[in-house]
PDB file of C-alpha atoms in Angstrom:
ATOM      1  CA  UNK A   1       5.592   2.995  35.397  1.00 81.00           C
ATOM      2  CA  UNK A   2       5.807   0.589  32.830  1.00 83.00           C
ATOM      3  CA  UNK A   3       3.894  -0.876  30.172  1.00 84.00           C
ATOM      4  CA  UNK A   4       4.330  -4.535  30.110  1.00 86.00           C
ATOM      5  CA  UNK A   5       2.912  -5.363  26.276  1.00 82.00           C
ATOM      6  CA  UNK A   6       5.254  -3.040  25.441  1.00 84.00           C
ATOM      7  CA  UNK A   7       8.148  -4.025  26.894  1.00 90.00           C
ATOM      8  CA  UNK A   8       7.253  -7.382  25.693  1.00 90.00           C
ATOM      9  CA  UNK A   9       6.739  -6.413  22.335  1.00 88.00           C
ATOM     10  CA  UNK A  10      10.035  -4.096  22.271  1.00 89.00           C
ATOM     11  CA  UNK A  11      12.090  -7.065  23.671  1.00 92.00           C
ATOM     12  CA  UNK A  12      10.641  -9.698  20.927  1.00 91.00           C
ATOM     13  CA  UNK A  13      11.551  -7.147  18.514  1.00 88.00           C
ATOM     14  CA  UNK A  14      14.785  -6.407  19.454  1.00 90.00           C
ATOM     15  CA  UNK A  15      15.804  -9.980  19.926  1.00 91.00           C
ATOM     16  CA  UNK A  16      14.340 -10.937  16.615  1.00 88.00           C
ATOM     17  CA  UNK A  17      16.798  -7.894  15.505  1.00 86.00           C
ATOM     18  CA  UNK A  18      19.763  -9.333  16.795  1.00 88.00           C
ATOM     19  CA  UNK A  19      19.419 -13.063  15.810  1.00 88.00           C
ATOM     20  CA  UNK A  20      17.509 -13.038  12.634  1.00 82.00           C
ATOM     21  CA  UNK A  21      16.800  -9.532  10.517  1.00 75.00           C
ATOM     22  CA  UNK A  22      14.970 -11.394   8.160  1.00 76.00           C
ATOM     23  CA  UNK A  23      12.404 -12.407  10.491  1.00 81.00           C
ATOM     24  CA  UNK A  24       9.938 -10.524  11.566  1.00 80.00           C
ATOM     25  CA  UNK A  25       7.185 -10.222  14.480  1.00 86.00           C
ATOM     26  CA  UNK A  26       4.035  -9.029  14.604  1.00 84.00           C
ATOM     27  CA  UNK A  27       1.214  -7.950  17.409  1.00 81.00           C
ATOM     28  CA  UNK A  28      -2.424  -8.036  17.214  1.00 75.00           C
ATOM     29  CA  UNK A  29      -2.000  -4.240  15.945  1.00 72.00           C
ATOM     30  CA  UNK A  30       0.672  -5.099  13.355  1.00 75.00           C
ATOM     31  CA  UNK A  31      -1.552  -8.463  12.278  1.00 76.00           C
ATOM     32  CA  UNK A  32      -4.681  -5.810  11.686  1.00 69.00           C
ATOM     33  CA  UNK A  33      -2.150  -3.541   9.541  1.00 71.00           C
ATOM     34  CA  UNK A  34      -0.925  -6.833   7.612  1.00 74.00           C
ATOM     35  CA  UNK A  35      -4.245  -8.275   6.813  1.00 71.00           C
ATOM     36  CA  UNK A  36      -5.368  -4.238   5.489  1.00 68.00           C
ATOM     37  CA  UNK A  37      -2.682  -4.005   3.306  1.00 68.00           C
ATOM     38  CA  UNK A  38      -2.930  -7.632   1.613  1.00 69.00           C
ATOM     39  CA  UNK A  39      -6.593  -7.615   1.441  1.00 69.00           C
ATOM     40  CA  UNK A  40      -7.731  -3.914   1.169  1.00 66.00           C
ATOM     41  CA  UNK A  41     -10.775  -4.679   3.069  1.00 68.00           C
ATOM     42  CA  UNK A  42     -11.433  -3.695   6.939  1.00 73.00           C
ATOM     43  CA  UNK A  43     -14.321  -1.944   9.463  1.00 79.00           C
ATOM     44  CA  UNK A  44     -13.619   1.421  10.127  1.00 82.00           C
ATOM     45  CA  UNK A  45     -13.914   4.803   9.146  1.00 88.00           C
ATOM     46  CA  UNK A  46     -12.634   4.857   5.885  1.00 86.00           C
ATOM     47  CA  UNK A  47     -10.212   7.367   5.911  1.00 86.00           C
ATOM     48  CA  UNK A  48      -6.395   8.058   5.994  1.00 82.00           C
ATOM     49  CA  UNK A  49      -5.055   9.015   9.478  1.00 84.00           C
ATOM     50  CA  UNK A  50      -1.742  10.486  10.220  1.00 83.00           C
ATOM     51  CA  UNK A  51       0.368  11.564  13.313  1.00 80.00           C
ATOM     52  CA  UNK A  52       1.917  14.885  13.181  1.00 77.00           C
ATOM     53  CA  UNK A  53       3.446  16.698  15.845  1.00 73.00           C
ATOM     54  CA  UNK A  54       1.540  14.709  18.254  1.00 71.00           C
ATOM     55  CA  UNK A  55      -1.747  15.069  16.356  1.00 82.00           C
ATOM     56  CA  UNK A  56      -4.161  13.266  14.644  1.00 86.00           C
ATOM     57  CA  UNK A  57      -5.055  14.516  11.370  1.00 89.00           C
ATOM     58  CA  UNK A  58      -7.313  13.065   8.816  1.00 90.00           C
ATOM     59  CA  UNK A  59      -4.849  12.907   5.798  1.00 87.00           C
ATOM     60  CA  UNK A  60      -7.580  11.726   3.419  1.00 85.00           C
ATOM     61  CA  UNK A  61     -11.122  10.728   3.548  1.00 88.00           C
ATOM     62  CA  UNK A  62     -12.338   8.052   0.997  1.00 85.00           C
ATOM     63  CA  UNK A  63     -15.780   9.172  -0.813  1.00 84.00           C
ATOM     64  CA  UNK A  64     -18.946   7.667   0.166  1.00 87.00           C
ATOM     65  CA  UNK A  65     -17.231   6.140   3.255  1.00 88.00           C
ATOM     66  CA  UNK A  66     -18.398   6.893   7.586  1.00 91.00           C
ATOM     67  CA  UNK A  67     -15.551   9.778   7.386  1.00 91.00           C
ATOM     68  CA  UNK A  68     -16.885  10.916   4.317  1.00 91.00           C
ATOM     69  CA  UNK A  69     -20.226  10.993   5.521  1.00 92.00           C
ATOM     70  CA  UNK A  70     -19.850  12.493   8.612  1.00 92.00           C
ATOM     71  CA  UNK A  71     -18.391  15.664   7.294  1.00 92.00           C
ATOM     72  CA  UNK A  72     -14.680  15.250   7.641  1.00 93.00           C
ATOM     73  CA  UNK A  73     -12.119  16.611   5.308  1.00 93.00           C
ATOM     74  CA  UNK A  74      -8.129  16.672   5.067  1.00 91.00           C
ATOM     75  CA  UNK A  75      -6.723  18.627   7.513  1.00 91.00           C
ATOM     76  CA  UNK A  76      -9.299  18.358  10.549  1.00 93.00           C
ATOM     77  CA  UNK A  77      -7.793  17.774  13.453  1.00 92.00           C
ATOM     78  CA  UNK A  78      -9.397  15.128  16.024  1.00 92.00           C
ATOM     79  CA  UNK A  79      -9.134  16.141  19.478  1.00 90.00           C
ATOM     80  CA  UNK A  80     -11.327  13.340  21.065  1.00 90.00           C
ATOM     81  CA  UNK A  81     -13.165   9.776  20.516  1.00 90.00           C
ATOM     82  CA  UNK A  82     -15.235   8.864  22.310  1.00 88.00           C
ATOM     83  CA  UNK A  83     -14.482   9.413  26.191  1.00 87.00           C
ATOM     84  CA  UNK A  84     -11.000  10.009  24.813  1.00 85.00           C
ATOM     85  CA  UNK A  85      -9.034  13.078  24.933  1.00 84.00           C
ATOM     86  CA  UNK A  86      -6.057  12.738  22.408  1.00 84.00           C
ATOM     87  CA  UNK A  87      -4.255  15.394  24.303  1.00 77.00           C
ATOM     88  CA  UNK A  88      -2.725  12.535  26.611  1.00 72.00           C
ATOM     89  CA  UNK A  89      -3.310   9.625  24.756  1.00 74.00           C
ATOM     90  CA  UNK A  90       0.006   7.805  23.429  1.00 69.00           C
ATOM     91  CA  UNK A  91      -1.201   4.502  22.392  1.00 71.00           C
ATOM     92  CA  UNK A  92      -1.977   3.672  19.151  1.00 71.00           C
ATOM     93  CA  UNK A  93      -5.323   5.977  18.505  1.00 74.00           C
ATOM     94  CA  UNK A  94      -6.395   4.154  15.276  1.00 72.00           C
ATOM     95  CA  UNK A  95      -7.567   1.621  17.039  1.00 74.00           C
ATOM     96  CA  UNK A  96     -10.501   3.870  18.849  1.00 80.00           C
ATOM     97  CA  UNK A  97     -11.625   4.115  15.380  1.00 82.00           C
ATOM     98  CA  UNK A  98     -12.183   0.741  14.131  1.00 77.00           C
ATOM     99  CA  UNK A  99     -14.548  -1.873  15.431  1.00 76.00           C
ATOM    100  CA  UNK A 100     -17.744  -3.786  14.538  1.00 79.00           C
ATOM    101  CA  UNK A 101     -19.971  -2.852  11.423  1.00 83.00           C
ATOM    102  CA  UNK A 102     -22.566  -0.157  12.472  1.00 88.00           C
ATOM    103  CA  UNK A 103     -21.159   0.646  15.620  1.00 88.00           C
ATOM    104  CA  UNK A 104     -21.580   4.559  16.276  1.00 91.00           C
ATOM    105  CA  UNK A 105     -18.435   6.657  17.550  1.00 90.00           C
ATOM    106  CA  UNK A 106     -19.010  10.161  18.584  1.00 93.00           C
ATOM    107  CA  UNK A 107     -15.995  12.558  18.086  1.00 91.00           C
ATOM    108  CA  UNK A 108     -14.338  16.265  18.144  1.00 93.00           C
ATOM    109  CA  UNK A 109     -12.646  18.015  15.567  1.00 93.00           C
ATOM    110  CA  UNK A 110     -10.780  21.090  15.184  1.00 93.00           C
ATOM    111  CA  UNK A 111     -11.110  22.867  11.901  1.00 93.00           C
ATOM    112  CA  UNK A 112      -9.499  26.296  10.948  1.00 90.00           C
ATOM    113  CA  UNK A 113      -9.323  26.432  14.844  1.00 89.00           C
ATOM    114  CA  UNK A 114     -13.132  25.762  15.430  1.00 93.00           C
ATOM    115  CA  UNK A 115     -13.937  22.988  17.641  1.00 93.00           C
ATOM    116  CA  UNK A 116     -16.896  20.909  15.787  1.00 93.00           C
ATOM    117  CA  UNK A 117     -18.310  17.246  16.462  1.00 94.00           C
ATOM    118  CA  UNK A 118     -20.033  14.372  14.806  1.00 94.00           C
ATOM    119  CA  UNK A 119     -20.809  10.697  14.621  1.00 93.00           C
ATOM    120  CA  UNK A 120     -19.282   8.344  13.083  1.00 92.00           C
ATOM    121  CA  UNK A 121     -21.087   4.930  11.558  1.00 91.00           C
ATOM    122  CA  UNK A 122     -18.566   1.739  11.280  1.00 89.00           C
ATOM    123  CA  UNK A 123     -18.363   0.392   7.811  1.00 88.00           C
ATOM    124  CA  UNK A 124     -16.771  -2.467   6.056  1.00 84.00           C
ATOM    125  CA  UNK A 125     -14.233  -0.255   3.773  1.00 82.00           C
ATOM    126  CA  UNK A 126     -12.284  -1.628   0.449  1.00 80.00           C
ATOM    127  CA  UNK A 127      -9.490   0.312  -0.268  1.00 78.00           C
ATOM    128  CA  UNK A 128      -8.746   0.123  -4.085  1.00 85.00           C
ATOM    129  CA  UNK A 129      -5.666  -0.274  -4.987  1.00 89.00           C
ATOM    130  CA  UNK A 130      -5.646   1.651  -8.230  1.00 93.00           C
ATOM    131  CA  UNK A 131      -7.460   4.987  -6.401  1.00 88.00           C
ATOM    132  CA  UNK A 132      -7.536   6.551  -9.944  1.00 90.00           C
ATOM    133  CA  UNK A 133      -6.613   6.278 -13.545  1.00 94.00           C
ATOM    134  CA  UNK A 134      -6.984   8.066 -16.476  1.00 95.00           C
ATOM    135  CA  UNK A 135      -5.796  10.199 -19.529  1.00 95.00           C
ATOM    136  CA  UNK A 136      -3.258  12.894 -19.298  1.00 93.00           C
ATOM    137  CA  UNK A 137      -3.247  13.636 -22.860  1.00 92.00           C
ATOM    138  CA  UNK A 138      -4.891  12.173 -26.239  1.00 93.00           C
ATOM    139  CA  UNK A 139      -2.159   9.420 -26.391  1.00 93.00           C
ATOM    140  CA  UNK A 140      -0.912   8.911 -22.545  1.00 95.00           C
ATOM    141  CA  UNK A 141      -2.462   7.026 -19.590  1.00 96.00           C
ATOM    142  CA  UNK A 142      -1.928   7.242 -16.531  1.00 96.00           C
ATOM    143  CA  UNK A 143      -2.603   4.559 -13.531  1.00 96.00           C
ATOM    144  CA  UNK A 144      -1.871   5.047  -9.644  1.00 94.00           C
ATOM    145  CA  UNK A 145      -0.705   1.715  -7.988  1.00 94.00           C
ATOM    146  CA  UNK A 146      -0.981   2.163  -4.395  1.00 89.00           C
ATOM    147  CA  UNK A 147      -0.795  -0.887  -2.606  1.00 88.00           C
ATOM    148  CA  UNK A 148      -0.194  -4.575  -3.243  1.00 91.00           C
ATOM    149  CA  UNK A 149      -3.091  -6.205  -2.289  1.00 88.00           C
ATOM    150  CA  UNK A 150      -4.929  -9.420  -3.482  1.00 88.00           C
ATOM    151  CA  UNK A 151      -6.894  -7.137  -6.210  1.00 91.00           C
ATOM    152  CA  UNK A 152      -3.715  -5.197  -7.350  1.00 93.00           C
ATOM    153  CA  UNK A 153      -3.167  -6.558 -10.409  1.00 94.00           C
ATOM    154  CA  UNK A 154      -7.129  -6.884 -12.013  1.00 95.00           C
ATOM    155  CA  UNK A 155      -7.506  -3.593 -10.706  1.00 95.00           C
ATOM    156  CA  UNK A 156      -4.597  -2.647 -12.999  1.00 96.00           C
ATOM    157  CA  UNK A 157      -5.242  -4.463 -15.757  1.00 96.00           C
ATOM    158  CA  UNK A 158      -8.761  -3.605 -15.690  1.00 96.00           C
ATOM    159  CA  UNK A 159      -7.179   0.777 -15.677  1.00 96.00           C
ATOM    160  CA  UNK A 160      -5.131  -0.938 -18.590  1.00 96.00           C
ATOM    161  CA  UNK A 161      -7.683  -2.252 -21.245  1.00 96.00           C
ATOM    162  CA  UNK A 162     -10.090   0.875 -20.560  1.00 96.00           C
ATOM    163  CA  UNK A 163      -7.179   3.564 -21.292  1.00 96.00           C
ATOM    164  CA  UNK A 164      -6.085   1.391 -24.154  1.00 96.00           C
ATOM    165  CA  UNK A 165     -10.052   1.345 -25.607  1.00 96.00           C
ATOM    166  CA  UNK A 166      -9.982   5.356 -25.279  1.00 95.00           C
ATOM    167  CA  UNK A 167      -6.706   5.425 -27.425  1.00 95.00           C
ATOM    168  CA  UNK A 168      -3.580   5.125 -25.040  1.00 94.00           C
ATOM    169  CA  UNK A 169      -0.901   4.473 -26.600  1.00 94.00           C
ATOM    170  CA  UNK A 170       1.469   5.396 -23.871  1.00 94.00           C
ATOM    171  CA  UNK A 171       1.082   4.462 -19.961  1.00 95.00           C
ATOM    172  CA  UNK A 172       2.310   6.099 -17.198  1.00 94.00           C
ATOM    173  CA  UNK A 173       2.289   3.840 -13.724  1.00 95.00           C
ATOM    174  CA  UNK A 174       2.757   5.839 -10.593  1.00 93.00           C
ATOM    175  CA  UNK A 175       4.002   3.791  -7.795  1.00 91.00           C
ATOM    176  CA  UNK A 176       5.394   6.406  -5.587  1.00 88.00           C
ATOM    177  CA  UNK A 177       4.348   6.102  -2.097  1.00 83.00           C
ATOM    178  CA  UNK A 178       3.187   2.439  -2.478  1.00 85.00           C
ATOM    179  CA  UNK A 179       3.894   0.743   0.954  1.00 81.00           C
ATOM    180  CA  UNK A 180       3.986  -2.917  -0.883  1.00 82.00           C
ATOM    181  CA  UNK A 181       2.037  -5.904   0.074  1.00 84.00           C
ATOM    182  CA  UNK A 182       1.552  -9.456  -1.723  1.00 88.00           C
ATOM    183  CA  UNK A 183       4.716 -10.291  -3.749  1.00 90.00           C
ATOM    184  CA  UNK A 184       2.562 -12.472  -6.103  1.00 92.00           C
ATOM    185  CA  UNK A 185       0.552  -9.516  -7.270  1.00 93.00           C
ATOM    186  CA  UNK A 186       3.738  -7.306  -8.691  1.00 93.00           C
ATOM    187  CA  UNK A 187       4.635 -10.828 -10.548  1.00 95.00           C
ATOM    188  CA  UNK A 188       1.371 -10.602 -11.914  1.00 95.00           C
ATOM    189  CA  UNK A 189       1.575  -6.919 -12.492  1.00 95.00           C
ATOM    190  CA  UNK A 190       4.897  -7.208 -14.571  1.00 95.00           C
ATOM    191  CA  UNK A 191       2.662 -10.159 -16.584  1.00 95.00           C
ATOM    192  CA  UNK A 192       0.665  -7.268 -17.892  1.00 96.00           C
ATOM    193  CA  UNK A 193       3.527  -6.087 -19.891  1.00 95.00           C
ATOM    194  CA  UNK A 194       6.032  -9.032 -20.825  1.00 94.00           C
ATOM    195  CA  UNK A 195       4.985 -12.708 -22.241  1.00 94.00           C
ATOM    196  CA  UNK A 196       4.110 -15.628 -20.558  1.00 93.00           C
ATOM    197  CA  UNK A 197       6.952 -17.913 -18.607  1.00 93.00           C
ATOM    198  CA  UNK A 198       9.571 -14.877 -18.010  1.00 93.00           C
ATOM    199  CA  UNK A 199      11.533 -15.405 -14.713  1.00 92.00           C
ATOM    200  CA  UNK A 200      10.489 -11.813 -12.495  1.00 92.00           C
ATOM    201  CA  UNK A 201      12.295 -12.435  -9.151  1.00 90.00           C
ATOM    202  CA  UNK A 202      13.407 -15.761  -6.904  1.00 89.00           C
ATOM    203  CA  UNK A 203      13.341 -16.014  -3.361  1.00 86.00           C
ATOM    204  CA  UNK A 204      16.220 -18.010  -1.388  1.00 86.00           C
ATOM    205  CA  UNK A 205      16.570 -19.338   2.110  1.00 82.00           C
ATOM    206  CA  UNK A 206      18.937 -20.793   4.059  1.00 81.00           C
ATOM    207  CA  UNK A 207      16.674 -23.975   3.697  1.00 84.00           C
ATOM    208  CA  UNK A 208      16.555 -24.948  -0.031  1.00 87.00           C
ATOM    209  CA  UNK A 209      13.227 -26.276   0.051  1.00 86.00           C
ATOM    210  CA  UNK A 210      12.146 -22.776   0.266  1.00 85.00           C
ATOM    211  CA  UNK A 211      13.143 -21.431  -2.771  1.00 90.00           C
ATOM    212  CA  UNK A 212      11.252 -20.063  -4.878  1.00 91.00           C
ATOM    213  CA  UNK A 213      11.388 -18.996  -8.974  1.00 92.00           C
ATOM    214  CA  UNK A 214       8.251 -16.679  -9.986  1.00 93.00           C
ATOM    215  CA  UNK A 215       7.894 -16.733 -13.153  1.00 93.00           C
ATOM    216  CA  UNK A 216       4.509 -14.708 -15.254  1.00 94.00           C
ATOM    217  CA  UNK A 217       1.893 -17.462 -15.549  1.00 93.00           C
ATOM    218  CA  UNK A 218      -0.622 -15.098 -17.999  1.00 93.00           C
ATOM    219  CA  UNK A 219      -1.234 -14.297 -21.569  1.00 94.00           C
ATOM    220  CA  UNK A 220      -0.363 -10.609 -21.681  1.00 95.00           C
ATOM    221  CA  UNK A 221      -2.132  -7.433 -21.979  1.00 95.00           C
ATOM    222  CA  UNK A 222       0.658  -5.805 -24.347  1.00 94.00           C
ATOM    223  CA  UNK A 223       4.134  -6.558 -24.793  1.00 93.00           C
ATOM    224  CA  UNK A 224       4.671  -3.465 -27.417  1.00 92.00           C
ATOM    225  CA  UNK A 225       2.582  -0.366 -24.776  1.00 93.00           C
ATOM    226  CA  UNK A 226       5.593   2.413 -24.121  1.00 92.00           C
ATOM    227  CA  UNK A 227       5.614   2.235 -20.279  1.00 93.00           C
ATOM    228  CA  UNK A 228       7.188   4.485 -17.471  1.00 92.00           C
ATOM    229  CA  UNK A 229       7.267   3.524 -14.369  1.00 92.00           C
ATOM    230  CA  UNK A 230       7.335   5.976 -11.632  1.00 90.00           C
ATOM    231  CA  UNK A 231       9.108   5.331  -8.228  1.00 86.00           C
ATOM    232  CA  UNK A 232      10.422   7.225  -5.175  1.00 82.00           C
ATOM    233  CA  UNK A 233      13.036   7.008  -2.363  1.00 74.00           C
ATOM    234  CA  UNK A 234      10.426   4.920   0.097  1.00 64.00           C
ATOM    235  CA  UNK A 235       9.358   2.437  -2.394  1.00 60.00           C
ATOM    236  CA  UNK A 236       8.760  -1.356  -1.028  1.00 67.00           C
ATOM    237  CA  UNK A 237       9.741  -4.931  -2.129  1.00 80.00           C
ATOM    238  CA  UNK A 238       6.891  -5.181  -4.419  1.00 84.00           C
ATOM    239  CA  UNK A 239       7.070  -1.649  -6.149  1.00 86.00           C
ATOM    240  CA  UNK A 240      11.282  -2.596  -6.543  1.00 85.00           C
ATOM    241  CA  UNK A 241      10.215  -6.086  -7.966  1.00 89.00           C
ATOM    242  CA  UNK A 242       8.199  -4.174 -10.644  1.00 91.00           C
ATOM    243  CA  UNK A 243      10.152  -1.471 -11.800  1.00 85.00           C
ATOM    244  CA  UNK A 244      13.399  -3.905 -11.516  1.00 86.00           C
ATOM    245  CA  UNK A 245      11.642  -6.342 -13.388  1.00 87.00           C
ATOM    246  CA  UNK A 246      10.430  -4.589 -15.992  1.00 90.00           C
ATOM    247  CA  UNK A 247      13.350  -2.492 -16.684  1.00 87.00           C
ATOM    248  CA  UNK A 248      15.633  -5.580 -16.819  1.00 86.00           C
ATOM    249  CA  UNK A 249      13.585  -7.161 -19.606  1.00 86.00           C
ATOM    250  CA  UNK A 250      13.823  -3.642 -21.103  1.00 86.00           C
ATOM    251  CA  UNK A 251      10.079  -3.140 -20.629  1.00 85.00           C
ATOM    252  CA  UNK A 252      10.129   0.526 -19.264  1.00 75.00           C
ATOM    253  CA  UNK A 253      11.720   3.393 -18.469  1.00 69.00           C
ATOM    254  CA  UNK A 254      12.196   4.600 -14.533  1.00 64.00           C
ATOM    255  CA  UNK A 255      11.526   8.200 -13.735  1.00 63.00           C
ATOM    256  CA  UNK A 256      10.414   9.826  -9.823  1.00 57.00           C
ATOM    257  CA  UNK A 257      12.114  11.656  -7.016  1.00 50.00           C
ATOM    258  CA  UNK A 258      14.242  10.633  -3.815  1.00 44.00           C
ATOM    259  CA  UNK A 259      17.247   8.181  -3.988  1.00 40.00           C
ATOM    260  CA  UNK A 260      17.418   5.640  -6.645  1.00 38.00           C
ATOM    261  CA  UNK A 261      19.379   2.538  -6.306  1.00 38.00           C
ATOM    262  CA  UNK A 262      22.601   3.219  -8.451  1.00 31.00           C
ATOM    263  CA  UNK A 263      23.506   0.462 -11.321  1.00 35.00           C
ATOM    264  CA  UNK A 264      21.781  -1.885 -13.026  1.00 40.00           C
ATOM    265  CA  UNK A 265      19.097  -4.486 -10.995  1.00 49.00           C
ATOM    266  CA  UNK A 266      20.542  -8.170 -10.563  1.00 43.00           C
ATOM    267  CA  UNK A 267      19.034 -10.035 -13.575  1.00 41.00           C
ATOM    268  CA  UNK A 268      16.143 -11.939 -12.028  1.00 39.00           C
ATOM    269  CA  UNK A 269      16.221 -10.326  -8.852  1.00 37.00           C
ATOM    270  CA  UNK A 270      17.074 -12.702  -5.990  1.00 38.00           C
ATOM    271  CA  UNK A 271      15.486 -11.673  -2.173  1.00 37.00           C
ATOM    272  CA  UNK A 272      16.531 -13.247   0.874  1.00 34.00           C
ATOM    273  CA  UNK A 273      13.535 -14.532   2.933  1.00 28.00           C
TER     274      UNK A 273
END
């Protein structure tokens, strides 16, 4: 048997593949994923789900959220939703977890191999996008950036001025695992750090119209702040924007794990859209 969405959605996608790489489609799902990581904001559980071997497992529950609520912790394994057993479920099971605020979803969990249940209450959740900041010694800050979304950059600058009031002298921003989002917000994120009217990155199409210079529109927070930014191997367009940008106008230091582009960035970095 076959599923037709999917074969419809696997065709698109090829196709799209084939003819255009820089294009890209997305389905209801992928349009729910988009508007989460640009906005932060959604109804669900408020927690971090991942796939492993074929199981769900709560990767990280957000405090004071339904998930947090309702008992679960990293680790627990969830075995059914609803009416659903996960054992033969293949579609997307996220989406048995998210619908309208207050709605009530009953599930079962395995933990340290006991079977347990409990009820979850929909919320409206905002994911921040700095999850934590603080000091790691008398003189050093440190700020995790870990997503791109509409509030990225106050949420940083806000981390910014409070570490710099308790004495920072140094900062430390962590973008490792960062999955990207708005390309605005690193612009305005590398504004933090160098002066007003620098070119960051320009876009170019195949249709000139589309252009695009982005330059930093914003009195800075400091130009002078030592500043390491932290990458890794999976880091997105708007984490490379960053760290590119801000090492090219000499800005910051790179540091973090997994492969690093070799060579120097292209001065103003140019991406094909």
């Amino acid at each position: 048997e076959t599923n037709p969405g999917e074969l419809m959605d696997n065709a698109i996608k090829n196709m799209l593949a084939d003819l255009d790489p820089y294009t890209v489609y997305f389905n209801e799902q992928d349009v729910v994923k988009f508007k989460i990581n640009n906005t932060g904001e959604y109804t669900g559980i408020g927690a971090m789900i991942t796939r492993k071997e074929g199981r769900l497992i709560v990767k990280e529950p957000y405090k004071n959220y339904p998930a947090d609520k309702a008992g679960l912790k990293a680790g627990d394994e969830i075995i059914q939703i609803g009416d659903v057993n996960l054992v033969d479920f293949k579609e997307d099971a996220g989406q048995l977890l998210r619908g309208a605020k207050n709605a009530k979803i009953d599930i079962k969990y395995k933990r340290q191999g006991k079977t347990q249940t409990t009820q979850l209450v929909l919320e409206e959740v905002e994911v921040k996008a700095v999850p934590f900041f603080g000091k790691i010694d008398d003189k050093t800050g440190y700020i995790v950036l870990s997503q791109f979304t509409s509030k990225a950059s106050l949420q940083t600058k806000e981390a910014l001025e409070q570490l710099k009031r308790e004495g920072a002298e140094k900062i430390i921003l962590d973008l490792r695992g960062n999955p990207g989002g708005l390309l605005n917000e690193a612009v305005n994120i590398c504004n933090l750090f160098v002066p007003k009217n620098e070119i960051i990155v320009t876009t170019k199409s195949k249709s000139e119209k589309h252009n695009n210079t982005y330059k930093t529109s914003h009195e800075p927070v400091d130009t002078a702040i030592t500043l390491m930014v932290i990458v890794d191997g999976k880091r997105a367009t708007s984490s490379h924007i960053v760290w590119c940008g801000l090492r090219e106008l000499d800005r910051t230091v790179v540091g973090g794990g997994g492969r690093l582009r070799t060579g120097r960035c292209k001065k103003h970095m140019e991406w094909r859209s």
